[in-house]
Structures are given as structure tokens and as C-alpha cells.
PDB file of C-alpha atoms in Angstrom:
ATOM      1  CA  MET A 260     -12.697  -4.505 176.725  1.00 46.00           C
ATOM      2  CA  SER A 261     -12.764  -3.842 172.976  1.00 58.00           C
ATOM      3  CA  ARG A 262     -13.706  -6.679 170.653  1.00 76.00           C
ATOM      4  CA  MET A 263     -10.863  -8.318 168.720  1.00 89.00           C
ATOM      5  CA  PRO A 264     -11.221  -7.654 164.986  1.00 95.00           C
ATOM      6  CA  ARG A 265     -12.210 -10.689 162.908  1.00 97.00           C
ATOM      7  CA  TYR A 266     -10.706 -11.303 159.481  1.00 98.00           C
ATOM      8  CA  LYS A 267     -11.870 -13.468 156.603  1.00 98.00           C
ATOM      9  CA  LEU A 268      -9.098 -15.158 154.607  1.00 98.00           C
ATOM     10  CA  VAL A 269      -9.296 -16.836 151.182  1.00 98.00           C
ATOM     11  CA  ILE A 270      -6.559 -19.455 150.905  1.00 98.00           C
ATOM     12  CA  GLU A 271      -4.975 -21.458 148.097  1.00 98.00           C
ATOM     13  CA  TYR A 272      -2.746 -24.465 148.728  1.00 98.00           C
ATOM     14  CA  HIS A 273      -1.174 -27.515 147.154  1.00 98.00           C
ATOM     15  CA  GLY A 274      -2.216 -30.403 149.394  1.00 97.00           C
ATOM     16  CA  GLY A 275       0.742 -32.660 148.606  1.00 96.00           C
ATOM     17  CA  PRO A 276       3.031 -31.766 151.546  1.00 96.00           C
ATOM     18  CA  PHE A 277       0.207 -31.411 154.073  1.00 97.00           C
ATOM     19  CA  ARG A 278      -1.671 -33.952 156.169  1.00 95.00           C
ATOM     20  CA  GLY A 279      -4.804 -31.970 155.467  1.00 95.00           C
ATOM     21  CA  TRP A 280      -6.306 -28.687 156.581  1.00 96.00           C
ATOM     22  CA  GLN A 281      -6.715 -29.437 160.292  1.00 93.00           C
ATOM     23  CA  ARG A 282      -3.854 -29.199 162.786  1.00 91.00           C
ATOM     24  CA  GLN A 283      -2.746 -32.670 163.907  1.00 86.00           C
ATOM     25  CA  GLU A 284       0.131 -34.463 165.593  1.00 84.00           C
ATOM     26  CA  ASN A 285       1.288 -36.743 162.773  1.00 87.00           C
ATOM     27  CA  GLY A 286       2.415 -34.155 160.233  1.00 90.00           C
ATOM     28  CA  PRO A 287       2.150 -30.591 158.909  1.00 95.00           C
ATOM     29  CA  SER A 288      -1.246 -29.041 158.219  1.00 97.00           C
ATOM     30  CA  VAL A 289      -2.414 -25.916 156.431  1.00 98.00           C
ATOM     31  CA  GLN A 290      -4.087 -24.603 159.580  1.00 97.00           C
ATOM     32  CA  GLU A 291      -0.829 -24.950 161.521  1.00 96.00           C
ATOM     33  CA  ALA A 292       1.151 -23.217 158.758  1.00 97.00           C
ATOM     34  CA  ILE A 293      -1.133 -20.166 158.861  1.00 98.00           C
ATOM     35  CA  GLU A 294      -1.240 -20.060 162.654  1.00 97.00           C
ATOM     36  CA  THR A 295       2.569 -20.203 162.753  1.00 96.00           C
ATOM     37  CA  ALA A 296       2.764 -17.357 160.225  1.00 97.00           C
ATOM     38  CA  LEU A 297       0.456 -15.320 162.463  1.00 97.00           C
ATOM     39  CA  THR A 298       2.818 -15.733 165.423  1.00 96.00           C
ATOM     40  CA  LYS A 299       5.656 -14.399 163.278  1.00 95.00           C
ATOM     41  CA  ILE A 300       3.806 -11.132 162.763  1.00 96.00           C
ATOM     42  CA  GLY A 301       3.270 -10.744 166.483  1.00 94.00           C
ATOM     43  CA  GLU A 302      -0.179 -12.313 166.835  1.00 93.00           C
ATOM     44  CA  ILE A 303       0.468 -14.459 169.884  1.00 88.00           C
ATOM     45  CA  SER A 304      -1.087 -14.709 173.350  1.00 78.00           C
ATOM     46  CA  ALA A 305       0.710 -14.035 176.631  1.00 67.00           C
ATOM     47  CA  GLU A 306       0.886 -17.823 177.053  1.00 77.00           C
ATOM     48  CA  GLY A 307       2.614 -18.173 173.683  1.00 81.00           C
ATOM     49  CA  ALA A 308      -0.375 -19.701 171.866  1.00 87.00           C
ATOM     50  CA  PRO A 309      -1.162 -18.678 168.287  1.00 92.00           C
ATOM     51  CA  PRO A 310      -4.616 -17.406 167.291  1.00 94.00           C
ATOM     52  CA  LEU A 311      -6.992 -20.161 166.191  1.00 95.00           C
ATOM     53  CA  VAL A 312      -7.811 -20.201 162.478  1.00 97.00           C
ATOM     54  CA  TYR A 313     -11.228 -21.712 161.659  1.00 97.00           C
ATOM     55  CA  GLY A 314     -11.637 -23.174 158.166  1.00 97.00           C
ATOM     56  CA  ALA A 315     -14.786 -23.668 156.113  1.00 97.00           C
ATOM     57  CA  GLY A 316     -13.920 -27.294 155.381  1.00 91.00           C
ATOM     58  CA  ARG A 317     -11.488 -29.957 156.560  1.00 90.00           C
ATOM     59  CA  THR A 318      -9.749 -31.110 153.396  1.00 94.00           C
ATOM     60  CA  ASP A 319      -7.929 -34.453 153.661  1.00 93.00           C
ATOM     61  CA  ALA A 320      -4.243 -35.145 153.142  1.00 94.00           C
ATOM     62  CA  GLY A 321      -3.246 -34.441 149.543  1.00 96.00           C
ATOM     63  CA  VAL A 322      -6.379 -32.464 148.641  1.00 98.00           C
ATOM     64  CA  HIS A 323      -5.799 -29.014 147.156  1.00 98.00           C
ATOM     65  CA  ALA A 324      -7.695 -25.747 147.521  1.00 98.00           C
ATOM     66  CA  LEU A 325      -8.258 -22.828 145.190  1.00 98.00           C
ATOM     67  CA  GLY A 326     -10.576 -20.951 147.534  1.00 97.00           C
ATOM     68  CA  GLN A 327     -10.602 -22.333 151.070  1.00 98.00           C
ATOM     69  CA  VAL A 328     -12.100 -19.758 153.455  1.00 98.00           C
ATOM     70  CA  ALA A 329     -11.149 -19.218 157.086  1.00 98.00           C
ATOM     71  CA  HIS A 330     -11.683 -16.670 159.819  1.00 98.00           C
ATOM     72  CA  VAL A 331      -9.421 -15.560 162.643  1.00 97.00           C
ATOM     73  CA  ASP A 332      -9.620 -13.029 165.492  1.00 96.00           C
ATOM     74  CA  LEU A 333      -6.527 -10.842 165.840  1.00 96.00           C
ATOM     75  CA  SER A 334      -5.250  -8.555 168.575  1.00 93.00           C
ATOM     76  CA  ARG A 335      -4.797  -5.479 166.412  1.00 93.00           C
ATOM     77  CA  ASP A 336      -6.377  -3.765 163.427  1.00 95.00           C
ATOM     78  CA  TRP A 337      -4.494  -4.812 160.335  1.00 96.00           C
ATOM     79  CA  PRO A 338      -5.035  -3.193 156.941  1.00 97.00           C
ATOM     80  CA  PRO A 339      -6.269  -6.274 155.039  1.00 97.00           C
ATOM     81  CA  PHE A 340      -3.766  -5.940 152.182  1.00 97.00           C
ATOM     82  CA  ARG A 341      -0.878  -5.613 154.636  1.00 98.00           C
ATOM     83  CA  LEU A 342      -2.105  -8.659 156.561  1.00 98.00           C
ATOM     84  CA  MET A 343      -2.249 -10.698 153.354  1.00 98.00           C
ATOM     85  CA  GLU A 344       1.257  -9.630 152.324  1.00 98.00           C
ATOM     86  CA  ALA A 345       2.745 -10.294 155.765  1.00 98.00           C
ATOM     87  CA  LEU A 346       1.235 -13.774 156.014  1.00 98.00           C
ATOM     88  CA  ASN A 347       2.353 -14.704 152.503  1.00 98.00           C
ATOM     89  CA  PHE A 348       5.908 -13.626 153.342  1.00 98.00           C
ATOM     90  CA  HIS A 349       6.000 -15.923 156.370  1.00 98.00           C
ATOM     91  CA  LEU A 350       4.256 -18.834 154.634  1.00 98.00           C
ATOM     92  CA  LYS A 351       7.192 -19.197 152.217  1.00 96.00           C
ATOM     93  CA  PRO A 352       8.411 -21.659 151.011  1.00 95.00           C
ATOM     94  CA  GLN A 353       5.330 -23.757 151.767  1.00 96.00           C
ATOM     95  CA  PRO A 354       2.849 -24.168 148.877  1.00 97.00           C
ATOM     96  CA  ALA A 355       0.120 -22.096 150.521  1.00 98.00           C
ATOM     97  CA  ALA A 356      -0.939 -18.515 149.933  1.00 98.00           C
ATOM     98  CA  ILE A 357      -3.491 -16.025 151.199  1.00 98.00           C
ATOM     99  CA  ARG A 358      -5.333 -14.858 148.072  1.00 98.00           C
ATOM    100  CA  ALA A 359      -7.472 -12.262 149.854  1.00 98.00           C
ATOM    101  CA  ALA A 360      -8.046 -10.852 153.328  1.00 98.00           C
ATOM    102  CA  GLU A 361     -10.854  -8.632 154.563  1.00 97.00           C
ATOM    103  CA  LEU A 362     -12.291  -7.362 157.804  1.00 97.00           C
ATOM    104  CA  ALA A 363     -15.343  -9.494 158.604  1.00 96.00           C
ATOM    105  CA  ASP A 364     -18.453  -9.011 160.669  1.00 95.00           C
ATOM    106  CA  PRO A 365     -17.730  -9.989 164.309  1.00 94.00           C
ATOM    107  CA  GLY A 366     -20.319 -12.786 164.056  1.00 95.00           C
ATOM    108  CA  PHE A 367     -19.032 -14.254 160.775  1.00 96.00           C
ATOM    109  CA  HIS A 368     -18.121 -17.963 160.920  1.00 97.00           C
ATOM    110  CA  ALA A 369     -16.288 -19.512 157.968  1.00 97.00           C
ATOM    111  CA  ARG A 370     -17.775 -22.973 158.501  1.00 96.00           C
ATOM    112  CA  PHE A 371     -21.277 -22.456 159.855  1.00 96.00           C
ATOM    113  CA  HIS A 372     -22.295 -19.535 157.620  1.00 97.00           C
ATOM    114  CA  ALA A 373     -21.341 -21.212 154.334  1.00 97.00           C
ATOM    115  CA  VAL A 374     -24.350 -21.931 152.098  1.00 97.00           C
ATOM    116  CA  GLU A 375     -22.501 -23.843 149.370  1.00 97.00           C
ATOM    117  CA  ARG A 376     -19.193 -25.597 148.850  1.00 98.00           C
ATOM    118  CA  ARG A 377     -17.905 -26.298 145.355  1.00 98.00           C
ATOM    119  CA  TYR A 378     -15.405 -29.044 144.653  1.00 98.00           C
ATOM    120  CA  LEU A 379     -13.558 -29.785 141.416  1.00 98.00           C
ATOM    121  CA  TYR A 380     -12.041 -33.143 140.508  1.00 98.00           C
ATOM    122  CA  ARG A 381      -9.609 -33.414 137.584  1.00 98.00           C
ATOM    123  CA  ILE A 382      -9.020 -36.649 135.646  1.00 98.00           C
ATOM    124  CA  ILE A 383      -6.547 -36.742 132.752  1.00 97.00           C
ATOM    125  CA  ALA A 384      -6.995 -39.707 130.414  1.00 96.00           C
ATOM    126  CA  ARG A 385      -3.798 -40.465 128.475  1.00 94.00           C
ATOM    127  CA  ARG A 386      -1.133 -43.145 128.176  1.00 94.00           C
ATOM    128  CA  ALA A 387       1.880 -40.969 128.988  1.00 94.00           C
ATOM    129  CA  PRO A 388       2.702 -40.252 132.632  1.00 95.00           C
ATOM    130  CA  LEU A 389       1.953 -36.749 133.845  1.00 95.00           C
ATOM    131  CA  SER A 390       4.929 -34.438 134.137  1.00 95.00           C
ATOM    132  CA  LEU A 391       3.620 -30.874 134.466  1.00 94.00           C
ATOM    133  CA  GLU A 392       0.378 -32.041 136.109  1.00 95.00           C
ATOM    134  CA  LYS A 393       1.879 -34.711 138.369  1.00 95.00           C
ATOM    135  CA  GLY A 394       0.192 -34.561 141.754  1.00 96.00           C
ATOM    136  CA  LEU A 395      -2.503 -32.260 140.398  1.00 97.00           C
ATOM    137  CA  ALA A 396      -4.787 -34.708 138.564  1.00 98.00           C
ATOM    138  CA  TRP A 397      -5.656 -38.414 138.437  1.00 98.00           C
ATOM    139  CA  ARG A 398      -4.248 -40.093 135.329  1.00 97.00           C
ATOM    140  CA  ARG A 399      -6.217 -42.907 133.705  1.00 97.00           C
ATOM    141  CA  VAL A 400      -4.569 -44.821 130.868  1.00 96.00           C
ATOM    142  CA  ARG A 401      -7.711 -45.689 128.884  1.00 93.00           C
ATOM    143  CA  PRO A 402     -10.445 -43.669 127.186  1.00 95.00           C
ATOM    144  CA  LEU A 403     -13.383 -42.644 129.378  1.00 96.00           C
ATOM    145  CA  ASP A 404     -16.963 -42.366 128.109  1.00 96.00           C
ATOM    146  CA  VAL A 405     -17.977 -38.909 129.311  1.00 97.00           C
ATOM    147  CA  ALA A 406     -21.586 -39.261 128.118  1.00 97.00           C
ATOM    148  CA  ALA A 407     -22.020 -42.419 130.214  1.00 98.00           C
ATOM    149  CA  MET A 408     -20.472 -40.643 133.214  1.00 98.00           C
ATOM    150  CA  ARG A 409     -22.971 -37.782 132.811  1.00 98.00           C
ATOM    151  CA  GLU A 410     -25.857 -40.266 132.642  1.00 98.00           C
ATOM    152  CA  ALA A 411     -24.647 -41.932 135.844  1.00 98.00           C
ATOM    153  CA  ALA A 412     -24.117 -38.594 137.620  1.00 98.00           C
ATOM    154  CA  ALA A 413     -27.761 -37.639 137.009  1.00 98.00           C
ATOM    155  CA  HIS A 414     -28.851 -40.422 139.412  1.00 98.00           C
ATOM    156  CA  LEU A 415     -26.939 -38.762 142.246  1.00 98.00           C
ATOM    157  CA  ILE A 416     -28.286 -35.215 142.096  1.00 98.00           C
ATOM    158  CA  GLY A 417     -30.791 -34.155 144.739  1.00 98.00           C
ATOM    159  CA  GLU A 418     -31.474 -35.203 148.311  1.00 98.00           C
ATOM    160  CA  HIS A 419     -30.428 -38.791 149.061  1.00 98.00           C
ATOM    161  CA  ASP A 420     -29.086 -41.057 151.743  1.00 97.00           C
ATOM    162  CA  PHE A 421     -25.426 -41.200 150.659  1.00 97.00           C
ATOM    163  CA  THR A 422     -24.357 -44.004 153.004  1.00 96.00           C
ATOM    164  CA  THR A 423     -22.804 -45.849 150.042  1.00 97.00           C
ATOM    165  CA  PHE A 424     -20.520 -42.893 149.339  1.00 97.00           C
ATOM    166  CA  ARG A 425     -19.585 -42.133 152.942  1.00 94.00           C
ATOM    167  CA  ALA A 426     -16.285 -43.047 154.623  1.00 90.00           C
ATOM    168  CA  ALA A 427     -16.547 -45.428 157.562  1.00 85.00           C
ATOM    169  CA  GLN A 428     -14.946 -42.816 159.849  1.00 86.00           C
ATOM    170  CA  CYS A 429     -17.375 -40.059 158.802  1.00 86.00           C
ATOM    171  CA  GLN A 430     -18.639 -38.179 161.870  1.00 82.00           C
ATOM    172  CA  ALA A 431     -21.698 -36.544 160.290  1.00 88.00           C
ATOM    173  CA  GLN A 432     -24.877 -37.192 162.268  1.00 89.00           C
ATOM    174  CA  SER A 433     -26.866 -38.104 159.145  1.00 94.00           C
ATOM    175  CA  PRO A 434     -25.907 -39.592 155.758  1.00 94.00           C
ATOM    176  CA  VAL A 435     -28.663 -37.571 154.068  1.00 97.00           C
ATOM    177  CA  LYS A 436     -27.287 -34.736 151.936  1.00 97.00           C
ATOM    178  CA  THR A 437     -28.558 -32.651 149.041  1.00 97.00           C
ATOM    179  CA  LEU A 438     -26.241 -32.672 146.043  1.00 98.00           C
ATOM    180  CA  ASP A 439     -27.130 -29.530 144.069  1.00 98.00           C
ATOM    181  CA  ALA A 440     -24.995 -30.354 141.034  1.00 98.00           C
ATOM    182  CA  LEU A 441     -22.631 -33.028 139.730  1.00 98.00           C
ATOM    183  CA  GLU A 442     -21.386 -31.871 136.339  1.00 98.00           C
ATOM    184  CA  VAL A 443     -19.038 -33.823 134.074  1.00 98.00           C
ATOM    185  CA  SER A 444     -17.235 -31.931 131.300  1.00 97.00           C
ATOM    186  CA  ASP A 445     -14.382 -32.807 128.971  1.00 93.00           C
ATOM    187  CA  ALA A 446     -11.750 -31.074 126.893  1.00 86.00           C
ATOM    188  CA  THR A 447      -9.083 -32.215 124.477  1.00 79.00           C
ATOM    189  CA  THR A 448      -5.693 -32.332 126.151  1.00 76.00           C
ATOM    190  CA  PRO A 449      -3.318 -29.768 124.542  1.00 78.00           C
ATOM    191  CA  GLY A 450      -0.809 -31.586 122.348  1.00 79.00           C
ATOM    192  CA  ALA A 451      -2.780 -34.840 122.588  1.00 80.00           C
ATOM    193  CA  ALA A 452      -0.988 -37.762 120.954  1.00 80.00           C
ATOM    194  CA  GLU A 453      -4.197 -39.785 120.627  1.00 85.00           C
ATOM    195  CA  SER A 454      -7.733 -38.670 119.844  1.00 86.00           C
ATOM    196  CA  TRP A 455      -9.128 -40.002 123.118  1.00 90.00           C
ATOM    197  CA  GLU A 456      -6.807 -37.989 125.369  1.00 92.00           C
ATOM    198  CA  ARG A 457      -8.955 -35.746 127.543  1.00 93.00           C
ATOM    199  CA  GLU A 458      -9.073 -33.770 130.728  1.00 96.00           C
ATOM    200  CA  ILE A 459     -12.340 -34.652 132.446  1.00 97.00           C
ATOM    201  CA  ARG A 460     -13.609 -32.269 135.094  1.00 98.00           C
ATOM    202  CA  ILE A 461     -16.216 -33.253 137.652  1.00 98.00           C
ATOM    203  CA  GLU A 462     -17.728 -30.372 139.631  1.00 98.00           C
ATOM    204  CA  ALA A 463     -19.830 -31.050 142.729  1.00 98.00           C
ATOM    205  CA  ARG A 464     -21.877 -28.433 144.554  1.00 98.00           C
ATOM    206  CA  ALA A 465     -23.701 -28.804 147.880  1.00 97.00           C
ATOM    207  CA  ARG A 466     -24.153 -27.014 151.171  1.00 96.00           C
ATOM    208  CA  SER A 467     -22.016 -29.674 152.825  1.00 95.00           C
ATOM    209  CA  PHE A 468     -20.507 -33.072 152.044  1.00 96.00           C
ATOM    210  CA  LEU A 469     -19.860 -36.289 153.903  1.00 95.00           C
ATOM    211  CA  HIS A 470     -16.298 -37.440 154.564  1.00 94.00           C
ATOM    212  CA  ASN A 471     -14.816 -38.788 151.288  1.00 94.00           C
ATOM    213  CA  GLN A 472     -18.137 -38.266 149.500  1.00 97.00           C
ATOM    214  CA  VAL A 473     -16.749 -36.464 146.440  1.00 98.00           C
ATOM    215  CA  ARG A 474     -13.850 -38.876 145.968  1.00 97.00           C
ATOM    216  CA  SER A 475     -16.239 -41.820 146.335  1.00 97.00           C
ATOM    217  CA  LEU A 476     -18.586 -40.366 143.722  1.00 98.00           C
ATOM    218  CA  VAL A 477     -15.703 -39.705 141.324  1.00 98.00           C
ATOM    219  CA  GLY A 478     -14.251 -43.202 141.727  1.00 98.00           C
ATOM    220  CA  THR A 479     -17.658 -44.690 140.953  1.00 98.00           C
ATOM    221  CA  LEU A 480     -18.175 -42.441 137.912  1.00 98.00           C
ATOM    222  CA  GLU A 481     -14.737 -43.435 136.632  1.00 98.00           C
ATOM    223  CA  ARG A 482     -15.848 -47.099 136.640  1.00 98.00           C
ATOM    224  CA  VAL A 483     -18.779 -46.095 134.443  1.00 98.00           C
ATOM    225  CA  GLY A 484     -16.541 -44.103 132.103  1.00 98.00           C
ATOM    226  CA  ALA A 485     -14.141 -47.031 131.801  1.00 97.00           C
ATOM    227  CA  GLY A 486     -17.006 -49.345 130.812  1.00 97.00           C
ATOM    228  CA  ALA A 487     -16.748 -51.511 133.931  1.00 97.00           C
ATOM    229  CA  TRP A 488     -20.159 -50.360 135.222  1.00 98.00           C
ATOM    230  CA  PRO A 489     -23.340 -49.457 133.313  1.00 98.00           C
ATOM    231  CA  PRO A 490     -24.753 -46.062 134.361  1.00 98.00           C
ATOM    232  CA  GLN A 491     -27.796 -47.704 135.994  1.00 97.00           C
ATOM    233  CA  ARG A 492     -25.541 -49.503 138.473  1.00 98.00           C
ATOM    234  CA  VAL A 493     -24.816 -46.151 140.136  1.00 98.00           C
ATOM    235  CA  ALA A 494     -28.495 -45.744 140.980  1.00 97.00           C
ATOM    236  CA  ALA A 495     -28.524 -49.268 142.430  1.00 97.00           C
ATOM    237  CA  ALA A 496     -25.392 -48.504 144.481  1.00 97.00           C
ATOM    238  CA  LEU A 497     -27.023 -45.374 145.879  1.00 98.00           C
ATOM    239  CA  GLU A 498     -30.177 -47.274 146.825  1.00 97.00           C
ATOM    240  CA  ALA A 499     -28.144 -50.043 148.482  1.00 97.00           C
ATOM    241  CA  ARG A 500     -27.009 -47.671 151.252  1.00 96.00           C
ATOM    242  CA  ASP A 501     -24.025 -49.958 151.706  1.00 96.00           C
ATOM    243  CA  ARG A 502     -20.389 -48.854 151.551  1.00 95.00           C
ATOM    244  CA  ALA A 503     -19.502 -52.161 149.880  1.00 95.00           C
ATOM    245  CA  ALA A 504     -21.576 -51.098 146.847  1.00 96.00           C
ATOM    246  CA  CYS A 505     -19.341 -48.075 146.183  1.00 96.00           C
ATOM    247  CA  GLY A 506     -16.694 -48.037 143.485  1.00 95.00           C
ATOM    248  CA  PRO A 507     -13.026 -47.431 144.350  1.00 95.00           C
ATOM    249  CA  VAL A 508     -12.329 -44.126 146.093  1.00 97.00           C
ATOM    250  CA  ALA A 509     -10.507 -41.718 143.776  1.00 98.00           C
ATOM    251  CA  PRO A 510      -7.089 -40.527 145.005  1.00 98.00           C
ATOM    252  CA  PRO A 511      -6.893 -37.181 146.816  1.00 97.00           C
ATOM    253  CA  HIS A 512      -4.486 -35.397 144.462  1.00 97.00           C
ATOM    254  CA  GLY A 513      -7.161 -34.782 141.794  1.00 98.00           C
ATOM    255  CA  LEU A 514      -9.511 -32.992 144.204  1.00 98.00           C
ATOM    256  CA  TYR A 515      -9.757 -29.236 144.800  1.00 98.00           C
ATOM    257  CA  LEU A 516     -11.906 -27.213 147.172  1.00 98.00           C
ATOM    258  CA  GLU A 517     -12.782 -24.670 144.511  1.00 97.00           C
ATOM    259  CA  THR A 518     -14.782 -22.057 146.407  1.00 97.00           C
ATOM    260  CA  VAL A 519     -17.058 -21.511 149.397  1.00 98.00           C
ATOM    261  CA  VAL A 520     -20.219 -19.433 148.997  1.00 97.00           C
ATOM    262  CA  TYR A 521     -21.810 -17.233 151.650  1.00 97.00           C
ATOM    263  CA  PRO A 522     -25.132 -15.369 151.776  1.00 93.00           C
ATOM    264  CA  ALA A 523     -25.117 -12.067 149.938  1.00 82.00           C
ATOM    265  CA  ALA A 524     -25.008  -9.004 152.165  1.00 65.00           C
ATOM    266  CA  PRO A 525     -28.466  -7.454 152.607  1.00 55.00           C
ATOM    267  CA  ALA A 526     -29.200  -4.533 150.326  1.00 50.00           C
ATOM    268  CA  PRO A 527     -29.037  -1.088 151.976  1.00 51.00           C
ATOM    269  CA  SER A 528     -32.362   0.161 153.298  1.00 47.00           C
ATOM    270  CA  THR A 529     -34.116   2.745 151.131  1.00 47.00           C
ATOM    271  CA  ASP A 530     -36.376   3.978 153.933  1.00 48.00           C
ATOM    272  CA  ALA A 531     -34.296   7.091 154.452  1.00 41.00           C
ATOM    273  CA  LEU A 532     -34.047   7.945 150.751  1.00 35.00           C
TER     274      LEU A 532
END
């Protein structure tokens, strides 16, 4: 029997209408939307089951993605561009799109072969409600001290026990993770009515994250930026290894799975040259 071809998909979605990435019984998911689209192009088993789509990360309800990665085994050889176009046609009108499709190595696994995941969190500090960015960023109505947030973030970089910043329902075997980067940047909001109006971007990079880790880190950094916490309190919260020491968890609609990184393909051998 010939091996079913495996495809790698890069996916963008607005998390608002979905209950998260993973298929579940209590509402629509991104995984289900893609699997349903696959059945509409004829990718369905004799029993009527759709192909299983395996994602690189299980984003929660309301969380967005710019570059989620998934793999799927299909019954026929699809030209990647045609596969992308066909899936996007059948995903309409849902806010999800296949940005790229390619034939993958038969052993490729979207989740287990990832070496880095990059998340972006957007905070917009301004008095006026968000109109164009509603549901796409977390609005705070007071100025935030970005320098203090950067100072606090520095305490979190590296390998630590992140129990404080871990959801109670987290299923990871260990709370120890290595946070490769936690960068805080700011920009003046276009058309700002007040000098303190900013978009603050927090970018987190690690091989893997605990459940709700990024949103917990962001909510804690926001307390520092608002002046409610001194930066040193973040270090104390980390050392406490106690969920009660964490700041409020930031809402999901400001969070984006930005990209997933995989090992570079080995360079071609020069032995025969």
C-alpha cells in the first residue's frame, strides 16, 4: 500500500468565533473547520470520517493566529497551491485561511518537531473605546510605563519553575520551562489624542509554553506598567511558585500565535561534488 502524502499547512485565524484550536463538543473550533473543509474536497474515509488535522499548538477560545502550523495526511496528491485555494474556498465565510500549503516529509509532525513558538500580545493604551481594533487588542484606559514593564520582564527570561504563571488545569508534566525572550516594545498610536496613547507589544519566544502562561505573564506585566506593582515584585511572584501570586490573567483577544519555527533542512551533501 502506498503511503498517504502528508501536507504542512500555515493557518491564520481570528479566534473570536471559535472555542479554540482543538475540536470539542461545546462549540466550533478551527481544527473542525479545516477538517470539514477537507471533506468538501473529497478527503473523507469510507466510514465518513474526515482526515485528522494536527496543530502545533492548542490556542484557547478567543486567541488569534498569524502562523499556526498543522499537518494532515490526505488520500491523493494535491498540488499545494490548489489545495490551499480549495480549502480557502470551503472555509468561507469563517475567519480562517490557509496562508501556505506544502508537501511535507512523511515523518514531519507539526507539534513535536517545533523548536520554537512565538506569541505576540497587543495592548492599546487609550481612553477611547476601540473600534477598528475591537477584539484584536486589550484596551487599557491609563498610561503604561513601558520601561518598568521591560525591567520586570527581564526577571522572567531563562529557565524557571513557572508554577505561578500556570493555569490550574494545565496538563504539562513539569512547570519548568525556558523562556528565550520576553520583549516589550511601544509605538505611538496613529492619530493619538493624548501623548500617552500607545500600542504596547509583548513578544514571547520559547520551545513550548504552559497553559495560560503568556496571558498570565502579560497580565502581571500590565500591573507593573500601571504602577500597581514595582518591577521587583515580579521576581518575588516567580519565586513564590504559587498561582495566587500571579497578577490578573490578560484576556485572550490580545494574544496571537505569531509563528512556529522548525529545524532548518540539512544542507545538501558535497561528497559527490
